Amino acid sequence: MTANSPPIILITCDELRQDALSCCGNRVISTPNLDALAAGGTRFDRAYTNSPWCLPSRCSLATGLYPHSNGAYSNFRPVSLDPELPNIYNQLRGAGYHTAHIGKCHYAPVPYSQTRPDATLPYDEFHTYYRSLGMDHLALQDDKQVSVWFMDDYARELEGAGYLEAYRAATWDRANAKVFPFPGPAAWHPDSWVGRQAAEYVAAYDSEQPLFLWVSFSGPHYPFDAPADYYERVDMSFDSRLADESEFDDPSRIHSASYHGRPLGAIDGLGPAPGGATKNYSCDYWHDLRRNYYANVAQIDDYIGRILAAVHERFGREPLIIFTADHGEMLGNHSLWGKDNCAYEDVWKIPLILQSPRERAGSISDALVMLIDLLPTCLAGAGLPYDFCDGLPLSERAASGGADYVFAEGEGFLAVSDGRFKLARVAQGERRHSELIDLETDPQEFVNRIDDIDYQAVAARLQAQMADLLMKRVLK
């Protein structure tokens, strides 16, 4: 830590599309507080997650390492983040920072098989584990569904207020298919709770230690459960869903089976789909799902405004502030929702805004950057070494012209992109898929070029990059 170590405020959303922000062109809602943050700093328009799953992407952000490097590569296998690894909490705390986390963590797989519709189960061991990563303060709201399955800090307060049972019932109700208005006052929605906790924590902070605070909203991740109070903020006349009903006639596409309801389909929205096929969702369903999603984003933007007001009131213009998401959401595009096994830009590309006294206000970068660049950005801002990271500080990454390639990983999934061409490979049990997309000629990503003779040199180049990535760590 140096005498000028800045407060560091990291704000993340779960499953937030880049194009959900009005500063990125969205007209369905307005996000004035995030727009103002971007206007006061740098917006990175080509930022990419390192995994289309929550746990691996969050662990990559926290460690500055690819999932195959930190070992936390799956939402489902027992591959929790190792507390002995350098991470954003223990590195900053070791340098004299007070480290606080409010909201979602998800650094360990959720025990899905234990969940019950009639009870919210104990969660103390997760709270203890998360603190062991280096947190001085933790107010845990570990995902919307987790908070009805397990008794985190938010669930405990929600139960005391008398709304937990109704939220649990709505979440478990299969007829809702993950889309419903929050069954309680808007102030008790999980994202309202996280935003309120964070703003109050910053306002009350009185330590001489520099503060690191990660505010982690679990929305707009499903269930799509915005408070009905926010529906009026959504203008669906500007909304349009991207779909081509012939796309999945090609069985080589990763989500052909999910669309048609065939065996081996694998995306989040498949479970609630009528007949087990996402093509069977109705237009009304997609309308309500998308409206709820955007309403939830508007809600989160309100609370980000409160947090930023508290930050500037307490710390002035000194802090390093980063806003991003762990990954995006299909949101009905390509007749899919969720993110599992997705290399579509809907999921892979994420919002990223950086504001600090060193940033030029209102700048926009088109450099290719990744989530693994955020920990080195924070450490560099605090004057600390980051040589253990796979990523680079955003300033260094941008100054070099950006990454040559970005990578996304997960259990049985690997994807690479140079910004124009992208190659995704799935090898999960009996599932085998390879997709090659040319974003210049096919920006809507409807055509798989993997067998096109004109693209074989491109495919070979991207395959070599995949091999080189893994060989550097696994076969070094």
Coordinates of C-alpha atoms in Angstrom, one line a residue:
M1 CA 0.0 0.0 0.0
T2 CA 1.2 3.5 -0.8
A3 CA 0.3 6.8 0.9
N4 CA -2.0 7.5 -2.0
S5 CA -3.7 4.1 -2.2
P6 CA -7.2 4.9 -3.5
P7 CA -10.5 3.5 -2.3
I8 CA -11.5 0.8 -4.8
I9 CA -15.2 0.2 -5.5
L10 CA -16.1 -2.8 -7.7
I11 CA -19.7 -3.0 -8.8
T12 CA -20.9 -6.1 -10.7
C13 CA -24.2 -7.4 -12.0
D14 CA -25.0 -11.1 -12.8
E15 CA -26.0 -11.9 -16.3
L16 CA -26.1 -8.3 -17.6
R17 CA -25.9 -7.8 -21.3
Q18 CA -23.7 -5.0 -22.6
D19 CA -26.5 -3.6 -24.7
A20 CA -28.9 -3.4 -21.7
L21 CA -27.3 0.0 -20.9
S22 CA -28.6 3.2 -22.5
C23 CA -25.1 4.5 -23.0
C24 CA -24.6 1.4 -25.2
G25 CA -27.6 2.2 -27.3
N26 CA -30.5 0.6 -25.4
R27 CA -33.8 2.5 -25.8
V28 CA -36.1 0.1 -23.9
I29 CA -34.9 1.6 -20.6
S30 CA -32.7 4.4 -19.4
T31 CA -29.8 3.8 -17.1
P32 CA -28.8 7.4 -16.2
N33 CA -26.5 6.5 -13.3
L34 CA -24.4 4.0 -15.3
D35 CA -24.4 6.5 -18.2
A36 CA -23.0 9.1 -15.9
L37 CA -20.3 6.8 -14.7
A38 CA -19.3 6.1 -18.3
A39 CA -19.4 9.8 -19.1
G40 CA -16.9 10.4 -16.2
G41 CA -14.5 7.6 -17.2
T42 CA -13.7 5.0 -19.9
R43 CA -16.2 2.6 -21.4
F44 CA -14.7 -0.5 -22.9
D45 CA -16.9 -1.6 -25.8
R46 CA -15.1 -4.9 -26.5
A47 CA -14.9 -6.4 -23.0
Y48 CA -15.4 -10.2 -22.7
T49 CA -16.0 -12.6 -19.9
N50 CA -13.8 -15.6 -19.4
S51 CA -16.7 -18.0 -18.8
P52 CA -20.4 -18.2 -19.6
W53 CA -21.0 -19.6 -16.1
C54 CA -21.2 -17.7 -12.8
L55 CA -18.6 -19.5 -10.7
P56 CA -15.8 -19.7 -13.2
S57 CA -16.2 -16.1 -14.4
R58 CA -16.3 -14.7 -10.9
C59 CA -13.3 -16.7 -9.9
S60 CA -11.4 -15.4 -12.9
L61 CA -12.3 -11.9 -12.0
A62 CA -11.2 -12.5 -8.4
T63 CA -7.9 -14.1 -9.2
G64 CA -6.8 -12.6 -12.6
L65 CA -6.5 -16.2 -13.8
Y66 CA -8.2 -18.2 -16.5
P67 CA -10.5 -21.0 -15.1
H68 CA -8.0 -23.7 -16.1
S69 CA -5.3 -21.8 -14.2
N70 CA -7.2 -21.3 -10.9
G71 CA -9.0 -24.7 -11.1
A72 CA -12.5 -23.2 -10.5
Y73 CA -14.0 -24.1 -13.9
S74 CA -17.5 -25.4 -13.2
N75 CA -20.7 -24.4 -11.6
F76 CA -21.4 -28.1 -10.8
R77 CA -18.3 -30.0 -9.9
P78 CA -16.6 -29.6 -6.5
V79 CA -14.1 -27.1 -7.7
S80 CA -14.3 -24.2 -5.2
L81 CA -11.9 -21.4 -5.3
D82 CA -8.8 -22.2 -3.3
P83 CA -8.3 -19.7 -0.4
E84 CA -4.6 -20.2 -0.7
L85 CA -4.5 -18.7 -4.2
P86 CA -3.8 -14.9 -4.4
N87 CA -7.1 -13.2 -4.9
I88 CA -8.6 -9.7 -4.9
Y89 CA -9.4 -9.9 -1.1
N90 CA -6.3 -11.4 0.4
Q91 CA -3.9 -9.3 -1.8
L92 CA -5.5 -6.0 -0.9
R93 CA -6.0 -6.9 2.7
G94 CA -2.4 -8.0 2.9
A95 CA -1.5 -4.5 1.7
G96 CA -3.5 -2.7 4.4
Y97 CA -6.9 -2.4 2.8
H98 CA -10.2 -3.1 4.6
T99 CA -11.9 -5.6 2.3
A100 CA -15.7 -5.8 2.2
H101 CA -18.1 -7.7 0.0
I102 CA -21.9 -7.1 -0.2
G103 CA -24.1 -9.4 -2.3
K104 CA -23.4 -12.5 -4.4
C105 CA -20.1 -14.5 -4.1
H106 CA -20.6 -17.9 -5.7
Y107 CA -17.0 -19.1 -5.4
A108 CA -18.2 -22.6 -4.5
P109 CA -20.7 -24.8 -6.3
V110 CA -24.2 -24.6 -4.9
P111 CA -25.5 -27.9 -3.5
Y112 CA -28.5 -28.0 -5.9
S113 CA -29.4 -31.6 -4.9
Q114 CA -30.2 -30.5 -1.3
T115 CA -32.7 -27.8 -2.2
R116 CA -36.3 -28.2 -1.1
P117 CA -39.5 -26.2 -2.0
D118 CA -40.7 -26.3 1.6
A119 CA -37.6 -25.0 3.4
T120 CA -34.7 -22.5 3.3
L121 CA -31.7 -24.5 4.6
P122 CA -28.7 -23.5 6.7
Y123 CA -25.8 -21.8 4.9
D124 CA -23.3 -21.0 7.6
E125 CA -20.5 -23.1 6.1
F126 CA -20.6 -21.0 2.9
H127 CA -20.4 -17.8 4.9
T128 CA -17.4 -19.1 6.8
Y129 CA -15.7 -20.3 3.5
Y130 CA -16.3 -16.9 1.8
R131 CA -14.8 -15.0 4.7
S132 CA -11.7 -17.3 4.5
L133 CA -10.9 -15.8 1.1
G134 CA -9.8 -12.6 2.8
M135 CA -13.0 -10.6 3.5
D136 CA -13.1 -8.4 6.6
H137 CA -16.9 -7.8 6.1
L138 CA -19.5 -9.8 4.3
A139 CA -23.2 -9.2 3.8
L140 CA -24.2 -12.2 1.8
Q141 CA -27.0 -12.4 -0.8
D142 CA -25.7 -15.3 -2.8
D143 CA -28.0 -15.3 -5.8
K144 CA -31.8 -14.8 -6.0
Q145 CA -32.6 -18.6 -6.1
V146 CA -29.9 -19.4 -3.5
S147 CA -31.5 -17.0 -1.1
V148 CA -34.7 -19.0 -1.2
W149 CA -32.9 -22.3 -1.0
F150 CA -30.4 -21.4 1.7
M151 CA -30.4 -19.0 4.7
D152 CA -27.9 -16.3 3.7
D153 CA -27.9 -12.9 5.4
Y154 CA -30.6 -11.5 3.0
A155 CA -32.8 -14.5 3.4
R156 CA -32.6 -14.2 7.2
E157 CA -33.7 -10.6 7.1
L158 CA -36.4 -11.3 4.4
E159 CA -37.8 -14.0 6.7
G160 CA -37.9 -11.6 9.6
A161 CA -39.8 -9.1 7.4
G162 CA -42.3 -11.8 6.5
Y163 CA -41.7 -12.1 2.8
L164 CA -39.4 -15.2 2.4
E165 CA -42.1 -17.8 2.2
A166 CA -43.9 -16.0 -0.7
Y167 CA -40.6 -15.5 -2.5
R168 CA -39.7 -19.2 -2.1
A169 CA -43.1 -20.2 -3.4
A170 CA -43.0 -18.0 -6.5
T171 CA -39.4 -19.2 -7.3
W172 CA -40.4 -22.9 -7.0
D173 CA -43.7 -22.6 -8.9
R174 CA -43.2 -24.3 -12.2
A175 CA -46.1 -22.5 -13.8
N176 CA -44.2 -19.2 -13.4
A177 CA -41.3 -20.6 -15.6
K178 CA -38.9 -18.3 -13.8
V179 CA -40.9 -15.1 -14.8
F180 CA -43.0 -13.3 -12.1
P181 CA -43.1 -9.9 -10.3
F182 CA -41.3 -9.9 -7.0
P183 CA -43.9 -11.0 -4.3
G184 CA -43.2 -8.2 -1.8
P185 CA -42.4 -4.6 -1.5
A186 CA -39.8 -3.4 -4.0
A187 CA -37.5 -2.3 -1.1
W188 CA -37.2 -6.0 -0.1
H189 CA -36.1 -7.3 -3.5
P190 CA -32.6 -8.8 -3.3
D191 CA -31.1 -6.1 -5.5
S192 CA -32.7 -3.4 -3.4
W193 CA -31.3 -5.0 -0.3
V194 CA -27.8 -5.2 -1.8
G195 CA -27.9 -1.6 -3.0
R196 CA -29.2 -0.3 0.3
Q197 CA -26.6 -2.3 2.3
A198 CA -23.8 -1.0 0.1
A199 CA -24.8 2.7 0.2
E200 CA -25.2 2.6 3.9
Y201 CA -21.9 0.8 4.4
V202 CA -20.0 3.4 2.4
A203 CA -21.7 6.3 4.2
A204 CA -20.8 4.9 7.6
Y205 CA -17.2 3.9 6.8
D206 CA -14.9 5.7 9.2
S207 CA -11.7 3.6 9.2
E208 CA -8.3 5.1 8.3
Q209 CA -7.6 2.0 6.1
P210 CA -8.3 2.4 2.4
L211 CA -11.5 0.6 1.5
F212 CA -12.0 -2.1 -1.1
L213 CA -15.7 -2.8 -1.6
W214 CA -17.2 -5.3 -4.0
V215 CA -20.9 -4.6 -4.5
S216 CA -22.3 -7.7 -6.3
F217 CA -25.9 -7.5 -7.5
S218 CA -27.4 -10.9 -8.2
G219 CA -29.8 -9.4 -10.8
P220 CA -30.7 -9.3 -13.6
H221 CA -30.0 -13.1 -13.4
Y222 CA -33.1 -15.2 -13.5
P223 CA -35.6 -15.6 -12.0
F224 CA -36.9 -12.6 -14.0
D225 CA -38.5 -11.1 -11.0
A226 CA -38.4 -7.3 -11.1
P227 CA -40.8 -5.5 -8.7
A228 CA -43.9 -4.5 -10.7
D229 CA -43.2 -0.9 -9.6
Y230 CA -40.5 -0.8 -12.3
Y231 CA -42.6 -2.0 -15.2
E232 CA -43.5 1.6 -16.1
R233 CA -39.8 2.3 -16.7
V234 CA -39.8 -0.1 -19.6
D235 CA -40.8 0.9 -23.1
M236 CA -41.3 -2.3 -25.0
S237 CA -42.2 -0.5 -28.2
F238 CA -38.4 -0.3 -28.7
D239 CA -37.8 -3.9 -28.0
S240 CA -37.1 -6.6 -30.6
R241 CA -36.1 -10.2 -30.2
L242 CA -33.6 -11.7 -32.6
A243 CA -34.5 -15.1 -34.0
D244 CA -34.3 -17.2 -37.1
E245 CA -36.4 -20.3 -36.9
S246 CA -34.1 -22.1 -39.4
E247 CA -30.9 -21.6 -37.4
F248 CA -31.2 -24.8 -35.5
D249 CA -32.0 -27.0 -38.5
D250 CA -28.2 -27.4 -38.5
P251 CA -27.6 -30.1 -35.9
S252 CA -23.9 -29.0 -35.5
R253 CA -25.1 -25.9 -33.6
I254 CA -24.4 -26.1 -29.9
H255 CA -28.0 -25.4 -29.0
S256 CA -29.9 -27.2 -31.7
A257 CA -31.0 -29.9 -29.2
S258 CA -32.2 -27.3 -26.7
Y259 CA -34.2 -25.5 -29.3
H260 CA -35.9 -28.7 -30.6
G261 CA -36.2 -30.5 -27.3
R262 CA -33.9 -33.4 -28.3
P263 CA -31.8 -35.3 -25.8
L264 CA -28.5 -33.7 -24.8
G265 CA -29.9 -30.1 -24.9
A266 CA -28.1 -27.9 -22.4
I267 CA -29.0 -24.3 -21.5
D268 CA -30.7 -22.8 -18.5
G269 CA -34.0 -22.1 -20.1
L270 CA -34.5 -25.6 -21.3
G271 CA -35.9 -26.9 -17.9
P272 CA -39.0 -24.7 -17.8
A273 CA -39.7 -24.9 -21.5
P274 CA -43.0 -26.4 -22.7
G275 CA -42.3 -29.9 -24.0
G276 CA -38.6 -29.5 -23.1
A277 CA -38.0 -27.3 -26.2
T278 CA -37.2 -23.6 -26.1
K279 CA -39.0 -23.2 -29.5
N280 CA -42.2 -23.7 -27.6
Y281 CA -42.1 -20.6 -25.6
S282 CA -44.8 -18.2 -26.6
C283 CA -44.5 -14.6 -27.8
D284 CA -46.3 -13.5 -24.6
Y285 CA -43.7 -15.4 -22.5
W286 CA -40.8 -13.7 -24.3
H287 CA -42.4 -10.3 -23.9
D288 CA -42.9 -10.7 -20.1
L289 CA -39.4 -12.2 -19.6
R290 CA -37.7 -9.3 -21.4
R291 CA -39.8 -6.7 -19.7
N292 CA -38.9 -8.1 -16.3
Y293 CA -35.3 -8.3 -17.2
Y294 CA -35.1 -4.6 -18.3
A295 CA -37.2 -3.5 -15.3
N296 CA -34.6 -5.2 -13.1
V297 CA -31.8 -3.4 -14.8
A298 CA -33.6 -0.1 -14.2
Q299 CA -34.0 -1.0 -10.6
I300 CA -30.3 -1.8 -10.2
D301 CA -29.3 1.5 -11.9
D302 CA -31.3 3.4 -9.3
Y303 CA -29.4 1.7 -6.5
I304 CA -26.0 2.2 -8.3
G305 CA -26.9 5.9 -8.2
R306 CA -27.3 5.7 -4.5
I307 CA -24.0 3.9 -4.1
L308 CA -22.1 6.3 -6.2
A309 CA -23.6 9.3 -4.4
A310 CA -22.4 7.8 -1.1
V311 CA -19.0 7.0 -2.6
H312 CA -18.5 10.6 -3.8
E313 CA -19.8 12.1 -0.6
R314 CA -17.5 10.0 1.5
F315 CA -14.3 9.9 -0.7
G316 CA -14.7 12.7 -3.2
R317 CA -13.4 11.9 -6.7
E318 CA -10.4 9.8 -5.5
P319 CA -11.8 6.3 -5.8
L320 CA -11.0 3.7 -8.5
I321 CA -14.5 2.6 -9.6
I322 CA -15.1 -0.4 -11.9
F323 CA -18.5 -1.6 -13.1
T324 CA -19.0 -4.8 -15.0
A325 CA -20.8 -8.2 -15.2
D326 CA -19.8 -11.8 -14.8
H327 CA -21.4 -12.6 -18.2
G328 CA -24.5 -11.8 -20.3
E329 CA -27.8 -13.4 -21.0
M330 CA -29.5 -14.7 -24.2
L331 CA -32.8 -13.1 -23.3
G332 CA -34.9 -14.8 -25.9
N333 CA -32.5 -14.1 -28.8
H334 CA -32.0 -17.2 -30.9
S335 CA -35.1 -18.4 -28.9
L336 CA -32.9 -19.2 -25.9
W337 CA -32.6 -17.8 -22.4
G338 CA -29.7 -18.3 -19.9
K339 CA -26.1 -18.6 -20.7
D340 CA -24.8 -22.2 -20.3
N341 CA -22.5 -23.2 -23.2
C342 CA -23.0 -19.9 -25.0
A343 CA -20.4 -18.2 -27.1
Y344 CA -22.9 -15.8 -28.6
E345 CA -22.0 -12.1 -28.1
D346 CA -25.2 -11.9 -26.1
V347 CA -23.4 -13.8 -23.3
W348 CA -19.7 -13.4 -24.0
K349 CA -19.5 -9.6 -24.4
I350 CA -20.1 -7.7 -21.2
P351 CA -20.3 -4.1 -20.0
L352 CA -17.2 -2.6 -18.5
I353 CA -16.7 1.0 -17.2
L354 CA -13.6 2.3 -15.4
Q355 CA -13.6 5.6 -13.6
S356 CA -10.6 7.1 -11.7
P357 CA -8.8 10.4 -11.5
R358 CA -6.4 9.0 -14.1
E359 CA -9.1 8.2 -16.6
R360 CA -10.1 10.7 -19.3
A361 CA -13.7 11.5 -18.9
G362 CA -16.0 10.2 -21.7
S363 CA -13.5 8.1 -23.5
I364 CA -14.4 4.9 -25.3
S365 CA -11.9 2.1 -25.9
D366 CA -12.3 -0.6 -28.6
A367 CA -9.4 -2.7 -27.2
L368 CA -10.1 -6.3 -26.6
V369 CA -10.1 -6.8 -22.8
M370 CA -11.2 -9.6 -20.4
L371 CA -12.4 -10.1 -16.9
I372 CA -9.0 -11.4 -15.9
D373 CA -7.7 -7.8 -16.5
L374 CA -9.7 -6.5 -13.5
L375 CA -7.6 -7.8 -10.6
P376 CA -4.3 -6.5 -12.1
T377 CA -6.1 -3.2 -12.7
C378 CA -7.0 -3.0 -9.0
L379 CA -3.6 -4.1 -7.8
A380 CA -1.8 -1.6 -10.1
G381 CA -4.1 1.1 -8.8
A382 CA -3.0 0.3 -5.3
G383 CA 0.6 0.2 -6.3
L384 CA 0.9 -3.6 -5.9
P385 CA 2.5 -6.3 -8.0
Y386 CA 0.3 -8.4 -10.3
D387 CA 2.8 -10.6 -12.0
F388 CA 1.0 -13.8 -10.9
C389 CA -2.0 -12.9 -13.1
D390 CA -2.9 -14.1 -16.6
G391 CA -4.4 -10.7 -17.2
L392 CA -3.0 -7.1 -17.4
P393 CA -4.1 -3.8 -16.1
L394 CA -6.7 -2.3 -18.4
S395 CA -4.5 0.7 -19.1
E396 CA -1.6 -1.5 -20.1
R397 CA -3.9 -3.8 -22.2
A398 CA -5.4 -0.8 -24.0
A399 CA -2.1 0.9 -24.6
S400 CA -0.8 -2.3 -26.3
G401 CA -3.8 -2.2 -28.7
G402 CA -5.8 -4.8 -26.7
A403 CA -5.5 -8.6 -26.5
D404 CA -4.9 -10.5 -29.7
Y405 CA -7.4 -13.1 -28.6
V406 CA -10.0 -13.5 -25.9
F407 CA -10.9 -16.8 -24.3
A408 CA -13.9 -18.3 -22.5
E409 CA -13.9 -21.6 -20.6
G410 CA -16.0 -23.9 -18.5
E411 CA -16.7 -27.6 -17.9
G412 CA -16.3 -29.2 -21.4
F413 CA -16.4 -25.8 -23.1
L414 CA -13.7 -23.6 -24.7
A415 CA -14.0 -20.6 -27.0
V416 CA -11.6 -18.2 -28.6
S417 CA -12.2 -15.0 -30.6
D418 CA -9.9 -12.4 -32.3
G419 CA -12.8 -10.0 -32.4
R420 CA -14.0 -11.0 -35.8
F421 CA -13.8 -14.8 -36.0
K422 CA -14.8 -17.0 -33.0
L423 CA -14.5 -20.7 -32.5
A424 CA -16.4 -22.6 -29.8
R425 CA -15.9 -26.2 -28.9
V426 CA -18.1 -28.3 -26.6
A427 CA -17.1 -31.8 -25.4
Q428 CA -19.5 -32.9 -22.6
G429 CA -20.3 -36.6 -22.3
E430 CA -21.9 -37.6 -25.7
R431 CA -22.2 -33.9 -26.8
R432 CA -19.6 -32.8 -29.4
H433 CA -20.0 -29.5 -31.2
S434 CA -17.7 -27.0 -33.0
E435 CA -18.9 -23.6 -34.1
L436 CA -17.1 -21.1 -36.2
I437 CA -18.7 -17.7 -36.6
D438 CA -17.7 -14.8 -38.8
L439 CA -19.0 -11.7 -37.1
E440 CA -18.2 -9.4 -40.1
T441 CA -20.4 -11.3 -42.6
D442 CA -22.8 -12.8 -40.0
P443 CA -23.1 -10.3 -37.1
Q444 CA -26.3 -12.0 -35.9
E445 CA -24.5 -15.4 -35.6
F446 CA -26.9 -17.6 -37.5
V447 CA -24.4 -19.6 -39.6
N448 CA -21.8 -22.1 -38.5
R449 CA -18.8 -22.0 -40.9
I450 CA -16.9 -24.9 -39.3
D451 CA -17.2 -27.1 -42.4
D452 CA -16.9 -24.2 -44.9
I453 CA -13.8 -24.8 -47.0
D454 CA -13.1 -21.0 -47.3
Y455 CA -12.8 -20.8 -43.5
Q456 CA -10.4 -23.8 -42.8
A457 CA -7.3 -21.6 -42.4
V458 CA -9.2 -19.4 -39.9
A459 CA -10.4 -22.5 -38.0
A460 CA -6.9 -23.9 -37.9
R461 CA -5.5 -20.7 -36.5
L462 CA -8.1 -20.5 -33.8
Q463 CA -7.6 -24.1 -32.9
A464 CA -3.9 -23.5 -32.5
Q465 CA -4.6 -20.6 -30.1
M466 CA -6.8 -22.9 -28.0
A467 CA -4.0 -25.5 -27.8
D468 CA -1.4 -22.9 -27.0
L469 CA -3.5 -21.5 -24.2
L470 CA -3.8 -24.8 -22.4
M471 CA -0.3 -26.0 -23.2
K472 CA 1.2 -22.9 -21.5
R473 CA -0.3 -24.0 -18.2
V474 CA -1.2 -27.7 -18.4
L475 CA 1.6 -29.0 -20.5
K476 CA 4.3 -26.4 -19.9

